[in-house]
Short mmCIF file of C-alpha atoms and ligand atoms in Angstrom, two decimals:
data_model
loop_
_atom_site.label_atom_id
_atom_site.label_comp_id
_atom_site.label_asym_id
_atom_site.label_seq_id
_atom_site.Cartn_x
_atom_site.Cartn_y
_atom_site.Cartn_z
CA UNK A 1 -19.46 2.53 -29.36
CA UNK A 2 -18.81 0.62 -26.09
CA UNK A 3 -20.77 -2.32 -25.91
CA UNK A 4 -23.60 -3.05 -23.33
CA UNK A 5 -22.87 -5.49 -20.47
CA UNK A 6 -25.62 -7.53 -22.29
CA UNK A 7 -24.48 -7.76 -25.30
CA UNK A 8 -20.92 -8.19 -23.64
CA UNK A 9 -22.42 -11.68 -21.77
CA UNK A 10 -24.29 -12.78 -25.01
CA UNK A 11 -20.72 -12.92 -26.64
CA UNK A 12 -18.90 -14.79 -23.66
CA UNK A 13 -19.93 -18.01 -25.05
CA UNK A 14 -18.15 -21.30 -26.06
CA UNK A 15 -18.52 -22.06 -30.25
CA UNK A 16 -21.82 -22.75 -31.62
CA UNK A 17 -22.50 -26.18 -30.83
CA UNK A 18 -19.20 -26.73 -28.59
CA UNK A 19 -20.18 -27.21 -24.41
CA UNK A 20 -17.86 -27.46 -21.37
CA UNK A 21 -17.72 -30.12 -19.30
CA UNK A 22 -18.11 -28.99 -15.88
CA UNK A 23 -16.52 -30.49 -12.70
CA UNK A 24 -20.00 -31.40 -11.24
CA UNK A 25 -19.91 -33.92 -14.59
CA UNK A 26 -16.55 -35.07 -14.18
CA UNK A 27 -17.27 -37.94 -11.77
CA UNK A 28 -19.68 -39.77 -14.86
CA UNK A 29 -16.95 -38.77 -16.81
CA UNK A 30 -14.63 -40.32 -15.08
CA UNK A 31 -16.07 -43.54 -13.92
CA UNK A 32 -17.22 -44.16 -17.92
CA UNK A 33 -13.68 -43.85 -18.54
CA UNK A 34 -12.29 -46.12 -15.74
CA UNK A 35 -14.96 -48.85 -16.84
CA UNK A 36 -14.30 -48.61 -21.36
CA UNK A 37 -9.90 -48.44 -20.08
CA UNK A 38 -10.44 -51.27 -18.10
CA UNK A 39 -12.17 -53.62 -19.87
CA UNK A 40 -10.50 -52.25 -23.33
CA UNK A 41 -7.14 -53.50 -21.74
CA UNK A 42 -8.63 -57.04 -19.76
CA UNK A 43 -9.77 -57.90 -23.44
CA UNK A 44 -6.11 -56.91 -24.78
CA UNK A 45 -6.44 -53.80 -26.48
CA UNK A 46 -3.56 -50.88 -26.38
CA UNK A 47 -4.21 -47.26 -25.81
CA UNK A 48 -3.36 -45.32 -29.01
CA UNK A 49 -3.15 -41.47 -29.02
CA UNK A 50 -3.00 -39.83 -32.51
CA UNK A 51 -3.10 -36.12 -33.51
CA UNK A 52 -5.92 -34.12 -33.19
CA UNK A 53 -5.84 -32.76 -37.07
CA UNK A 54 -4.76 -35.08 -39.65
CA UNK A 55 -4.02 -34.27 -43.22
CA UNK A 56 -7.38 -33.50 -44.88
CA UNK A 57 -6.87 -35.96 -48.07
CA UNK A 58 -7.11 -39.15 -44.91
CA UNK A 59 -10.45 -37.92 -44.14
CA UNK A 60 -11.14 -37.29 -47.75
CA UNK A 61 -10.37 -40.72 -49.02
CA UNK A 62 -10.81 -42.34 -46.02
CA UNK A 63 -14.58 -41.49 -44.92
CA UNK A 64 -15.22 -40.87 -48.25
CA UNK A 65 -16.11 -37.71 -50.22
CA UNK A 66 -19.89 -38.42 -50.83
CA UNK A 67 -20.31 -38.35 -47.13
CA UNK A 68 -21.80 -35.92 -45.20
CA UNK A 69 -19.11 -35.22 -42.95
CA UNK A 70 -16.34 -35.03 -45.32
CA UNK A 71 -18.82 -33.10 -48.27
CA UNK A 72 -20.36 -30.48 -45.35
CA UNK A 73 -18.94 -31.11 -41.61
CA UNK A 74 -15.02 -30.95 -41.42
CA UNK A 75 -13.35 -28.28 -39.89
CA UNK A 76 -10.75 -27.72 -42.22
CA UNK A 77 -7.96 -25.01 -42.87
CA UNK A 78 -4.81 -24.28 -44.49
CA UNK A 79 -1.70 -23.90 -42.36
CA UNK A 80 0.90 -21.23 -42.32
CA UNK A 81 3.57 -23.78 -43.99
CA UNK A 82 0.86 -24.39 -46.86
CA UNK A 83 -0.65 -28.13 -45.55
CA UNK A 84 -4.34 -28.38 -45.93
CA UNK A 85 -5.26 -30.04 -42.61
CA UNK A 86 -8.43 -31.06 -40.68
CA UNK A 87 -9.62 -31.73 -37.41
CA UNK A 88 -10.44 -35.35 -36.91
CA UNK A 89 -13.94 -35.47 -37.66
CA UNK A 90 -13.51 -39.51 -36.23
CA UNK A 91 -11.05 -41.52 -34.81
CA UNK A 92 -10.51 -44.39 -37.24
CA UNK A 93 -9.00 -43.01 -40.58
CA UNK A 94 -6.19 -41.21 -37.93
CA UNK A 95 -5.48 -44.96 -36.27
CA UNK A 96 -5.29 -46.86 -39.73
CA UNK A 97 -2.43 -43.51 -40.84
CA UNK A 98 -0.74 -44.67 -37.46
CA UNK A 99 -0.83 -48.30 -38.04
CA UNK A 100 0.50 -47.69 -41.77
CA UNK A 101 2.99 -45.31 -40.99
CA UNK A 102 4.83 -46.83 -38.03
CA UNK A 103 4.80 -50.64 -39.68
CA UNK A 104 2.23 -52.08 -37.38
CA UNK A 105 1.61 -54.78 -39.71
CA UNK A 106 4.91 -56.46 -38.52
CA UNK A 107 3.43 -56.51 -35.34
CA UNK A 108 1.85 -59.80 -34.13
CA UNK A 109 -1.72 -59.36 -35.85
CA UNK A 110 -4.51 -58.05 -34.85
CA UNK A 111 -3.26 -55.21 -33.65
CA UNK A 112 -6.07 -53.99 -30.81
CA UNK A 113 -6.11 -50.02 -29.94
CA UNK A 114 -8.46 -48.16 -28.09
CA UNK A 115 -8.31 -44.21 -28.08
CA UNK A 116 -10.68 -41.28 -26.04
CA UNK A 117 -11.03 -37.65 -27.39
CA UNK A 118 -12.35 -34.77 -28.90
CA UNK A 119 -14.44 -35.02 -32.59
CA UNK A 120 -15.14 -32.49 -34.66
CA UNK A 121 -17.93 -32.30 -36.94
CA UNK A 122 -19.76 -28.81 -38.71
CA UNK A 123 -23.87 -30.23 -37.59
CA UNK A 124 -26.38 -28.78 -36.92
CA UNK A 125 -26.30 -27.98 -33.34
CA UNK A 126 -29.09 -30.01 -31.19
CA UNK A 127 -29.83 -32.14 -28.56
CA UNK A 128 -27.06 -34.46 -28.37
CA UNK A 129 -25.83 -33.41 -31.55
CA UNK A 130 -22.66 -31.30 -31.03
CA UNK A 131 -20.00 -29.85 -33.10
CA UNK A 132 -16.95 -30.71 -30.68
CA UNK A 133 -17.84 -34.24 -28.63
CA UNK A 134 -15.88 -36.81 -27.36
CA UNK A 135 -15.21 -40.12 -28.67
CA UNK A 136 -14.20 -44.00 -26.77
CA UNK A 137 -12.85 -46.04 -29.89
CA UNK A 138 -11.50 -49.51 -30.22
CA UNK A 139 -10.26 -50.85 -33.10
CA UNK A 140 -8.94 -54.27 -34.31
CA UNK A 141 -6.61 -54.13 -37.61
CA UNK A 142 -4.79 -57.07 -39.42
CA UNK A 143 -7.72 -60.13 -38.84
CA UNK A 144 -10.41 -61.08 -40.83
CA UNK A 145 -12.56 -63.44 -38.90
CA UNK A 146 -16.00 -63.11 -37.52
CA UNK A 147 -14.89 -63.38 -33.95
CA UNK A 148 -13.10 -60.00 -34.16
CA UNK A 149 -16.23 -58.55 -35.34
CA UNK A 150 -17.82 -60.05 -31.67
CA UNK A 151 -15.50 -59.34 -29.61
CA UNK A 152 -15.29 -55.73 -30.51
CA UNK A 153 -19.38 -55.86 -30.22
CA UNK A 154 -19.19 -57.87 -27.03
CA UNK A 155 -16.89 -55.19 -24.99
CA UNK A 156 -19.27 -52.36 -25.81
CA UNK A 157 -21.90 -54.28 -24.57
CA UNK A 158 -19.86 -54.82 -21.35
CA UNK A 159 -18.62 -51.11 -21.14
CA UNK A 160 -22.84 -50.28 -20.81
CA UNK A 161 -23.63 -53.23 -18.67
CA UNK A 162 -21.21 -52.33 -16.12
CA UNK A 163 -22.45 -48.80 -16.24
CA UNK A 164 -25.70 -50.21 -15.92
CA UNK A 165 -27.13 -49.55 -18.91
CA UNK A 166 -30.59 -52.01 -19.19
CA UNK A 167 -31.87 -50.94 -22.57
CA UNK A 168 -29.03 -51.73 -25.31
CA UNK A 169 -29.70 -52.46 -28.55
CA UNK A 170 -27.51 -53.41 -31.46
CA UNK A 171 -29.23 -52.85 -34.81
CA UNK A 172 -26.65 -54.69 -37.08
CA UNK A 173 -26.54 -55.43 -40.89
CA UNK A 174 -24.20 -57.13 -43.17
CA UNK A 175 -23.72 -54.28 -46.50
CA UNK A 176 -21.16 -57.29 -47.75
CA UNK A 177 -18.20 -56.81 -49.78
CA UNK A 178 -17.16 -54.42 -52.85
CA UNK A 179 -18.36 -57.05 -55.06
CA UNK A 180 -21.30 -58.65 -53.74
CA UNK A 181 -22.25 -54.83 -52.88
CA UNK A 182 -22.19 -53.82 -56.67
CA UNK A 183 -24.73 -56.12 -57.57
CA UNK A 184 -27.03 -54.84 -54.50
CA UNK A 185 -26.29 -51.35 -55.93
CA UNK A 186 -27.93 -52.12 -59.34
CA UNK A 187 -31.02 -53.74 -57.44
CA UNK A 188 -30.96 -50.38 -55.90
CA UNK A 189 -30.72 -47.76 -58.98
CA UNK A 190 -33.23 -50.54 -61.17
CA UNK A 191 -35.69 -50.08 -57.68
CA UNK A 192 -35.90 -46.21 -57.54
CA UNK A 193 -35.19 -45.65 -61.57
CA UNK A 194 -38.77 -45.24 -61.63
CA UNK A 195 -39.42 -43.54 -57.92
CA UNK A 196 -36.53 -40.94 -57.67
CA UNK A 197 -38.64 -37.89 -58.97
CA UNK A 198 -40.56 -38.77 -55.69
CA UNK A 199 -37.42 -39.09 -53.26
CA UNK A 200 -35.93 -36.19 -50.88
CA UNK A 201 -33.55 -33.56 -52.55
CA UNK A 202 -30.79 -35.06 -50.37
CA UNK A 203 -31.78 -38.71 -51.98
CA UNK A 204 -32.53 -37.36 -55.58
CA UNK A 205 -28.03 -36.54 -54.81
CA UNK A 206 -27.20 -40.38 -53.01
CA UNK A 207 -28.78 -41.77 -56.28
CA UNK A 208 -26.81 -41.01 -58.36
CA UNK A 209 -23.51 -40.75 -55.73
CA UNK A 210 -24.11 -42.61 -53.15
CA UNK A 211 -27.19 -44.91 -53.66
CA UNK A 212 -26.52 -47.53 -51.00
CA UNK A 213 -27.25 -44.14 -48.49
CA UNK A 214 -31.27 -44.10 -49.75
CA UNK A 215 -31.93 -47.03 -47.39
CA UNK A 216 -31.41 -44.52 -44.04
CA UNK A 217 -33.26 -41.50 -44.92
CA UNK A 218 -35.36 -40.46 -42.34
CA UNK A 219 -37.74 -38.71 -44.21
CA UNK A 220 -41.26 -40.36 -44.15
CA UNK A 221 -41.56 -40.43 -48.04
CA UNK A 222 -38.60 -41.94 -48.55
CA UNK A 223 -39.08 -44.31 -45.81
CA UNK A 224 -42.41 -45.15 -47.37
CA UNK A 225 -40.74 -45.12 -51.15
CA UNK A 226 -38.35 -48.04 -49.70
CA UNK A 227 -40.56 -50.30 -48.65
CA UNK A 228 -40.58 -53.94 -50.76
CA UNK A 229 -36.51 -52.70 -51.56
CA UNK A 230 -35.15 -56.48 -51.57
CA UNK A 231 -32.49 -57.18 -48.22
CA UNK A 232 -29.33 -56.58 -48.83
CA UNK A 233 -28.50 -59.82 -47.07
CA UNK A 234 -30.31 -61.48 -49.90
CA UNK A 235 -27.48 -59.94 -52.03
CA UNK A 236 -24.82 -61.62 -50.05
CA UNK A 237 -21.70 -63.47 -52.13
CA UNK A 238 -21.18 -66.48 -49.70
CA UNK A 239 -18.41 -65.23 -47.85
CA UNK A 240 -19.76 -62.65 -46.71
CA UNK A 241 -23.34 -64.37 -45.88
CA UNK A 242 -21.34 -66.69 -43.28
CA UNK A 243 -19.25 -64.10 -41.86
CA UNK A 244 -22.73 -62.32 -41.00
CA UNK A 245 -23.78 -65.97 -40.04
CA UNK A 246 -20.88 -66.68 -37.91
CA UNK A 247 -21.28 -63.23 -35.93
CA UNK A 248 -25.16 -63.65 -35.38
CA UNK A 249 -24.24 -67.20 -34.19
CA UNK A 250 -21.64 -65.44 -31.50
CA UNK A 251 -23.81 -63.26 -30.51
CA UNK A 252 -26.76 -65.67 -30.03
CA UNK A 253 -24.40 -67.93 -28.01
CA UNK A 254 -23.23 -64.44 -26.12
CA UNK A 255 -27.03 -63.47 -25.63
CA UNK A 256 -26.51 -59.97 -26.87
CA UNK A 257 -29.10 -58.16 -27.20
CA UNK A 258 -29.35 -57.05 -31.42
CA UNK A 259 -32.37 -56.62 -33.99
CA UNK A 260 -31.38 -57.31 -38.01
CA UNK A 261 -32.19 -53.41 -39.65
CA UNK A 262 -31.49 -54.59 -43.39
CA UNK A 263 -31.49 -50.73 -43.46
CA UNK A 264 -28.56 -50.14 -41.61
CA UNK A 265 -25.96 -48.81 -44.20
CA UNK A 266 -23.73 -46.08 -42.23
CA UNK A 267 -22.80 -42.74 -42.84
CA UNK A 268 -19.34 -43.38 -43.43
CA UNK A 269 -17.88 -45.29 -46.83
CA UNK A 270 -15.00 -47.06 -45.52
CA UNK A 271 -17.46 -50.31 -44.38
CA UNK A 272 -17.66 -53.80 -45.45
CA UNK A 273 -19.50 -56.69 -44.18
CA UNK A 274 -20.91 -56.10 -40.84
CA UNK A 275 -22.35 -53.13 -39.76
CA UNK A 276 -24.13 -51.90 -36.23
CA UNK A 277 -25.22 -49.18 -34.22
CA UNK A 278 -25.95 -49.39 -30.48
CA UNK A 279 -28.78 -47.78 -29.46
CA UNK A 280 -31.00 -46.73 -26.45
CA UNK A 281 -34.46 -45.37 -25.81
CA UNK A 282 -33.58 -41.66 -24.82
CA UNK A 283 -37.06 -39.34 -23.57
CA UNK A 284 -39.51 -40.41 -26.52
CA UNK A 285 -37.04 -41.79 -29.46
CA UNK A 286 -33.73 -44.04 -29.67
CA UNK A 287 -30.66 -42.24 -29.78
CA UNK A 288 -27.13 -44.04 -30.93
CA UNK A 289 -24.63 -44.39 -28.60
CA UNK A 290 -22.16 -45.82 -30.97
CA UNK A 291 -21.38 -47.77 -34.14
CA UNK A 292 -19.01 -49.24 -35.79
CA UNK A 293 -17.98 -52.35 -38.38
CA UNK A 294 -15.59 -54.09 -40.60
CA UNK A 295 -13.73 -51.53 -43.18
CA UNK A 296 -11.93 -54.74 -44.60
CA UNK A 297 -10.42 -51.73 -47.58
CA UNK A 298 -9.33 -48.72 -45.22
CA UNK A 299 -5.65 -49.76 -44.65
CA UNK A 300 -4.92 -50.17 -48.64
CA UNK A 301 -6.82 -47.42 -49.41
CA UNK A 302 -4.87 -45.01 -47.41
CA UNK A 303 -1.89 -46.49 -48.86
CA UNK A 304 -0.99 -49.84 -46.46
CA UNK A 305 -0.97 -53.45 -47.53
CA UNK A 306 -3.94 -55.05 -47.66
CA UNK A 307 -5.06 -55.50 -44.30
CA UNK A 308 -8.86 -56.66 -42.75
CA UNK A 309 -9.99 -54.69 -39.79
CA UNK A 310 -13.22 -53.60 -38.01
CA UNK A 311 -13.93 -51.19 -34.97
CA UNK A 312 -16.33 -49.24 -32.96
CA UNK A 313 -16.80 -45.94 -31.81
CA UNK A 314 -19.08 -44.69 -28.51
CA UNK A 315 -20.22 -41.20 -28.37
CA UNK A 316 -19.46 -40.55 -24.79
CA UNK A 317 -21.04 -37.07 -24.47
CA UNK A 318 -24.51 -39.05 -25.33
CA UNK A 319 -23.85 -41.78 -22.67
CA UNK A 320 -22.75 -39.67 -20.12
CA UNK A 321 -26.48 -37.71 -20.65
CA UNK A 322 -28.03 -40.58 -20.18
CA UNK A 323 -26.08 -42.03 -17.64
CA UNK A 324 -26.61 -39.39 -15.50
CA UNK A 325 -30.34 -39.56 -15.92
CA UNK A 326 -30.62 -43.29 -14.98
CA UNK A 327 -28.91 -42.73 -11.64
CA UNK A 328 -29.99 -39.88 -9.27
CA UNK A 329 -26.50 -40.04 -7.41
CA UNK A 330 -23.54 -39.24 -9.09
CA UNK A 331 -20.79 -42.88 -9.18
CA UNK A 332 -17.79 -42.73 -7.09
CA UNK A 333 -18.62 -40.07 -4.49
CA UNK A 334 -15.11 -39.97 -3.19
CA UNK A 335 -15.46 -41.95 0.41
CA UNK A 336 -11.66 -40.50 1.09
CA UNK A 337 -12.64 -37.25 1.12
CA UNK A 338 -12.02 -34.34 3.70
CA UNK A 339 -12.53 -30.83 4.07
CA UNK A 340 -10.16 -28.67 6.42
CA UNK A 341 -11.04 -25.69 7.81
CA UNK A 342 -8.57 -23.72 9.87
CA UNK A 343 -8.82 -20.84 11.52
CA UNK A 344 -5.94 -18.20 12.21
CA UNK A 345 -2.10 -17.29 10.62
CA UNK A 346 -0.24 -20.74 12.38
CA UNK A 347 -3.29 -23.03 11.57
CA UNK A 348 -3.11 -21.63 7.55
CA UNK A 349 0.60 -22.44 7.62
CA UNK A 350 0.15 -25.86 8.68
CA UNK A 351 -3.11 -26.60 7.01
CA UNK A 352 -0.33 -27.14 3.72
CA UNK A 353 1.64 -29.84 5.67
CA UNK A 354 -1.54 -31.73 6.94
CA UNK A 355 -2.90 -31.76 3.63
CA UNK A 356 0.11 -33.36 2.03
CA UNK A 357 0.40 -35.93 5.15
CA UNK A 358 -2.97 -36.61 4.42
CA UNK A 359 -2.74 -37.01 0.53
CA UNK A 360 0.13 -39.31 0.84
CA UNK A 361 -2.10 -41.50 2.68
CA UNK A 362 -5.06 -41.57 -0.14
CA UNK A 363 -7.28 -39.18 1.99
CA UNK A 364 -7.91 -36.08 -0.80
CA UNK A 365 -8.68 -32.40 1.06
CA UNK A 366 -10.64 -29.57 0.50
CA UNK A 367 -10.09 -26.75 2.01
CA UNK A 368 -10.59 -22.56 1.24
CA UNK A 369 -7.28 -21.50 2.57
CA UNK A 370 -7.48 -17.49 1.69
CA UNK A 371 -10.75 -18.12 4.33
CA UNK A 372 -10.77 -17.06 7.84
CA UNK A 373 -14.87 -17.33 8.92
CA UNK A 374 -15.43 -20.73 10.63
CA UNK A 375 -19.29 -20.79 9.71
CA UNK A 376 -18.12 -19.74 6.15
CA UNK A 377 -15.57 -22.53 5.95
CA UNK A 378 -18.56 -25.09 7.14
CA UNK A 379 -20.84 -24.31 4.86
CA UNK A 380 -18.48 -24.89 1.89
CA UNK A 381 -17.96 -28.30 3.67
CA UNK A 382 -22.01 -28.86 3.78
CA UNK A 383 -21.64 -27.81 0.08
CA UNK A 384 -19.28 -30.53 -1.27
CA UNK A 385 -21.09 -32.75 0.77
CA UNK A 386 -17.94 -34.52 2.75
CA UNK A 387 -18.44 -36.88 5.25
CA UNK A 388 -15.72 -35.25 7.69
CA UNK A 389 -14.52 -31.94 8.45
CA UNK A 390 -11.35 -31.24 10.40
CA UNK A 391 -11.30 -28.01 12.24
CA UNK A 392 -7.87 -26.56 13.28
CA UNK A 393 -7.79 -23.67 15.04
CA UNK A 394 -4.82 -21.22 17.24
CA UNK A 395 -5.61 -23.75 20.28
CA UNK A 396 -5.40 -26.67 18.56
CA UNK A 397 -2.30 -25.71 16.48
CA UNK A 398 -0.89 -24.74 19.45
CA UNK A 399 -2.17 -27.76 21.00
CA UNK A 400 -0.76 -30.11 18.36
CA UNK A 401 -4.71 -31.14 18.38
CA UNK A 402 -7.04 -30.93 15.56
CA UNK A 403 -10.75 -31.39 15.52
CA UNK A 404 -12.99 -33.99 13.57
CA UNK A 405 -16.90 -33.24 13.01
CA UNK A 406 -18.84 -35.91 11.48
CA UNK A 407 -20.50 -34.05 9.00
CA UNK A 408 -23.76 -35.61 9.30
CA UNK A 409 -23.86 -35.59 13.70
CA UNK A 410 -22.33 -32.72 14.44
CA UNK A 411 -20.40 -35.16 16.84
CA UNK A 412 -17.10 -33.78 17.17
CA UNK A 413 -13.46 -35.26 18.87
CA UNK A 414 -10.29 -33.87 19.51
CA UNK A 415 -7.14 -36.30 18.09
CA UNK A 416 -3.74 -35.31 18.19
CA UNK A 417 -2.54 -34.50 14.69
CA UNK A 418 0.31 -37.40 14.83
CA UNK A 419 -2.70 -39.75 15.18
CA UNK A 420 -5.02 -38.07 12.27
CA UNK A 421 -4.31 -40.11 9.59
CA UNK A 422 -5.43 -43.52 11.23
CA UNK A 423 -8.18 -41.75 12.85
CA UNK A 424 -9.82 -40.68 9.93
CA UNK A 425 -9.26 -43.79 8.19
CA UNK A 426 -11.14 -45.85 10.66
CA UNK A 427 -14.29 -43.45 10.15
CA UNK A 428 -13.85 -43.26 6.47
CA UNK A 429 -13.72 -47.48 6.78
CA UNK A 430 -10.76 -46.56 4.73
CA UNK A 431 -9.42 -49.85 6.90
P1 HAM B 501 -20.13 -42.62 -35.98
O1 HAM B 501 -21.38 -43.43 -36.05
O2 HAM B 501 -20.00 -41.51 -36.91
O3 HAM B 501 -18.93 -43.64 -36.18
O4 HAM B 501 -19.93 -42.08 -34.52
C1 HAM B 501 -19.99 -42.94 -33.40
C2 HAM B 501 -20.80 -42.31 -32.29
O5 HAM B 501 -20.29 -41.00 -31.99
C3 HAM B 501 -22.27 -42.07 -32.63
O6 HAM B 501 -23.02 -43.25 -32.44
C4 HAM B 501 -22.64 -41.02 -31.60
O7 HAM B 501 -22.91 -41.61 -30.33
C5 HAM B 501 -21.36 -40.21 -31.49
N1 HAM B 501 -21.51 -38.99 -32.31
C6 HAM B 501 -21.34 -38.85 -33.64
N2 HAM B 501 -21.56 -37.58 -34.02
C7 HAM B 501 -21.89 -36.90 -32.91
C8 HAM B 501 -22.23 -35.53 -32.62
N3 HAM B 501 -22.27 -34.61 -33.59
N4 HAM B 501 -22.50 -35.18 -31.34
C9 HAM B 501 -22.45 -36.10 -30.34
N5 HAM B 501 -22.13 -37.39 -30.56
C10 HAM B 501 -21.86 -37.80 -31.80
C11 HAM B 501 -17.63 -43.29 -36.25
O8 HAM B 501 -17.20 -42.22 -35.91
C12 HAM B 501 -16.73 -44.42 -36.66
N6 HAM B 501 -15.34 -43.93 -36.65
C13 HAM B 501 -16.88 -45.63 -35.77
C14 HAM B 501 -15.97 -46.75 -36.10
C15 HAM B 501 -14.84 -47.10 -35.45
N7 HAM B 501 -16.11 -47.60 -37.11
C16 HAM B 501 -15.10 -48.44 -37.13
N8 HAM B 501 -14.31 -48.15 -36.12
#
């Protein structure tokens, strides 16, 4: 049976959970990406670009498999040459495979990288929760000391002040080292020996496979079954209570804005010592714009020497959302930006060698060169809202003239098209 043009449409559709990013979004897109490049490479970091899919076992044992997103979220498959792969579900177990396999520990340490793309995790589809987003990471491998840990806090902060971002948060936790963490974890299982007929179904699981995961359930009754849990922090060997010192001292100094959430565990395994999220108030609740921390055991684990490290990751389909709903104008409206209409078979021809005169000199043109309707061509200008519109017609081709209407006036003036370039540049202020 052929199908209906309805149920045609209700199948043109991008994956469940998957969006596109439109070209009316780019220009957030763009300017977040200027501002996290920029200040990624003023505080020395390198731009890294790693594979999309990795082999599966690097998410496996990296992440860890009691985690959600390597027990229920990757996208994995099997390949026609037999390799079980997976599409990166996160950026950092892929940059710690790079740094291992092309010897970056003879490099002078840290080694800083900073890397943009597409994630890919199997949620539940909802607001701000996608299957496919995009991820700005930064990460710091090969040093140990507390300053790493704020400096890789400190340039997120700056990415979202110089977006202008006035409510960030970072909720931040110390959940120590291996061994100081095994003694927290039998505080935990001798807390909720007696309370875990009471817990969640998902918690009744993290007790006995991943306990340390029962301090961030959001259920209520498990939230309520928590409460008089003893800190983690309390837990702390001494190492790891003055690294945590040390950063909270930085920070202080730094005056960024944090709150201690001795709750604050992460859903990923890899994570020693200090732990954060950075969030926002989003509509009526806080949403995370990123996290990140130390994973001090990530490089050995996936088979490199033993190497410190700690990292962040922003969720830049988030930001951009809320970006856009802090400012009512969209950043960067291109000053240099023209649209040419042209009227008539000459005027066409030459509209191709204006525009490239005129792109050599920074100025970037619109035009709708299969269009021959003046008032048609004029509206599309109103539309993308230029400031100028050059009109080139048979007289003025023949002319060697062209015509400039300010946009907003109506004024118009006839140049020569030898002089164009400076002319428009002086009304852009382009000078
Ligand atoms: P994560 O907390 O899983 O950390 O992700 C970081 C950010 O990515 C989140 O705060 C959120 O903004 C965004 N995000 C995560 N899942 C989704 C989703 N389904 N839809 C939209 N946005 C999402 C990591 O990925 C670690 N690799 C961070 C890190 C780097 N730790 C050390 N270095």
């Amino acid at each position: 049976m052929p199908k209906t043009t309805k149920e045609i449409k209700r199948n043109v559709q991008a994956p469940k959970g998957m969006h596109d990013i439109l070209p009316r979004d780019i220009p957030w897109w763009r300017k977040f990406e200027t501002v996290a490049n920029d200040l990624a490479e003023a505080y020395g970091f390198r731009k890294i670009i790693t594979p999309i899919t990795e082999e599966t076992d690097i998410f496996s044992r990296g992440v860890g498999l009691e985690t959600d997103i390597v027990n229920k979220e990757m996208y994995s498959f099997k390949t026609k040459g037999g390799d079980f792969l997976t599409l990166r579900p996160e950026g950092t177990a892929g940059v710690v495979r790079a740094y291992i396999e092309n010897n970056m520990s003879t490099w002078p340490q840290p080694v800083k990288l900073y890397y943009c793309g597409p994630m890919f995790r199997h949620e539940n589809p909802q607001k701000d929760r996608y299957r496919q987003f995009f991820q700005f990471g930064l990460e710091a491998i090969g040093d140990p000391s507390p300053v790493i840990d704020v400096e890789i806090i400190w340039v997120s902060y700056l990415i979202f002040n110089s977006l202008g971002f006035k409510d960030i948060n970072f909720e931040i936790n110390s959940i120590g080292c291996p061994a100081c963490r095994a003694d927290y974890l039998k505080i935990i299982k001798s807390f909720y020996k007696t309370k875990q007929n009471k817990l969640c179904s998902v918690c009744k699981e993290r007790f006995k496979t991943n306990p340390l995961r029962l301090l961030d359930c959001k259920e209520a009754k498990c939230q309520e079954l928590r409460q008089g849990l003893p800190s983690m922090l309390d837990s702390l060997c001494p190492e790891c209570h003055d690294h945590f010192h040390q950063v909270l001292d930085m920070l202080d100094y730094l005056q960024v804005p944090y709150t201690l959430n001795p709750y604050l565990v992460r859903g990923l395994d890899y994570y020693t010592k200090t732990v954060f999220e950075i969030k926002t108030i989003s509509g009526d609740s806080a949403i995370s714009l990123g996290g990140g921390g130390r994973y001090d055991g990530l490089v050995k684990l996936l088979g490199g020497s033993s190497q410190p490290a700690v990292g962040v990751a922003l969720g830049i389909d988030r930001i951009i959302s809320v970006f856009q709903a802090l400012h009512d104008k969209e950043p960067n409206i291109k000053k240099n930006r023209v649209y040419l209409v042209q009227i008539g078979e000459a005027a066409k021809k030459r509209a191709f060698l204006l525009t490239e005169d005129l792109r050599k000199s920074g100025i970037s043109v619109y035009s709708s060169l299969s269009k021959d309707s003046l008032r048609n061509q004029l509206k599309t200008a109103d539309r993308e809202k230029v400031k100028l519109a050059l009109i080139l017609g048979q007289e003025e081709e023949r002319e060697g003239t062209i015509i400039i209407r300010d946009m907003e006036s109506g004024i118009q003036e006839v140049v020569m098209q030898d002089k164009l370039v400076p002319s428009i540049k002086k009304k852009l202020a382009l000078e």
